[in-house]
């Protein structure tokens, strides 16, 4: 696979951001790591255990319209507060990208008002 290192990547992505998508309107959707407690085991959904597990999963958020996985993710993600398990890296990227492809909200000004 060709790894295009020529692409200019801003060096200042916020910590924890693992992917960033540009929306139709020019805003960004960030996918970031998110540590949370869940009953799902390391196997991922639908396997639940009897105890809480602390996992390093993911969330995404749109800075144009405030959508997140909790409002605009696939069904079971919405039901899980917008949290994606460590096994759902592909799903979080897909949901964030699909939102970016539909979202027409403009980016907010950098400084308030
Ligand atoms: Zn949006």
Coordinates of N, CA, C and O in Angstrom, one line a residue, residues 17 30-33 42-43 54 86 88 111:
X17 N -6.9 12.9 19.3 CA -7.6 12.8 18.0 C -6.9 11.9 17.0 O -5.7 12.0 16.8
X30 N -14.1 15.3 14.4 CA -12.9 14.6 15.0 C -13.3 13.3 15.6 O -14.3 13.2 16.4
X31 N -12.5 12.3 15.4 CA -12.6 11.0 16.1 C -11.5 11.0 17.1 O -10.3 11.3 16.8
X32 N -11.8 10.7 18.3 CA -10.8 10.7 19.4 C -10.9 9.5 20.3 O -12.0 8.9 20.3
X33 N -9.8 9.2 20.9 CA -9.9 8.1 21.9 C -10.6 8.6 23.1 O -10.7 9.8 23.5
X42 N -13.7 -7.7 26.3 CA -12.7 -7.4 25.2 C -13.1 -7.9 23.9 O -12.5 -7.5 22.9
X43 N -14.0 -8.8 23.8 CA -14.5 -9.4 22.5 C -15.4 -8.4 21.8 O -15.7 -8.5 20.7
X54 N -12.7 -1.1 32.2 CA -12.3 0.2 31.7 C -11.6 -0.1 30.4 O -10.7 -0.9 30.3
X86 N -13.2 -0.5 21.9 CA -11.9 -0.6 21.2 C -12.0 -1.4 19.9 O -11.2 -1.2 19.0
X88 N -14.3 -1.3 17.8 CA -15.2 -0.6 16.9 C -14.5 0.6 16.2 O -15.1 1.6 15.9
X111 N -12.8 32.3 17.5 CA -13.0 33.0 18.7 C -14.5 33.3 18.8 O -15.1 33.8 17.8

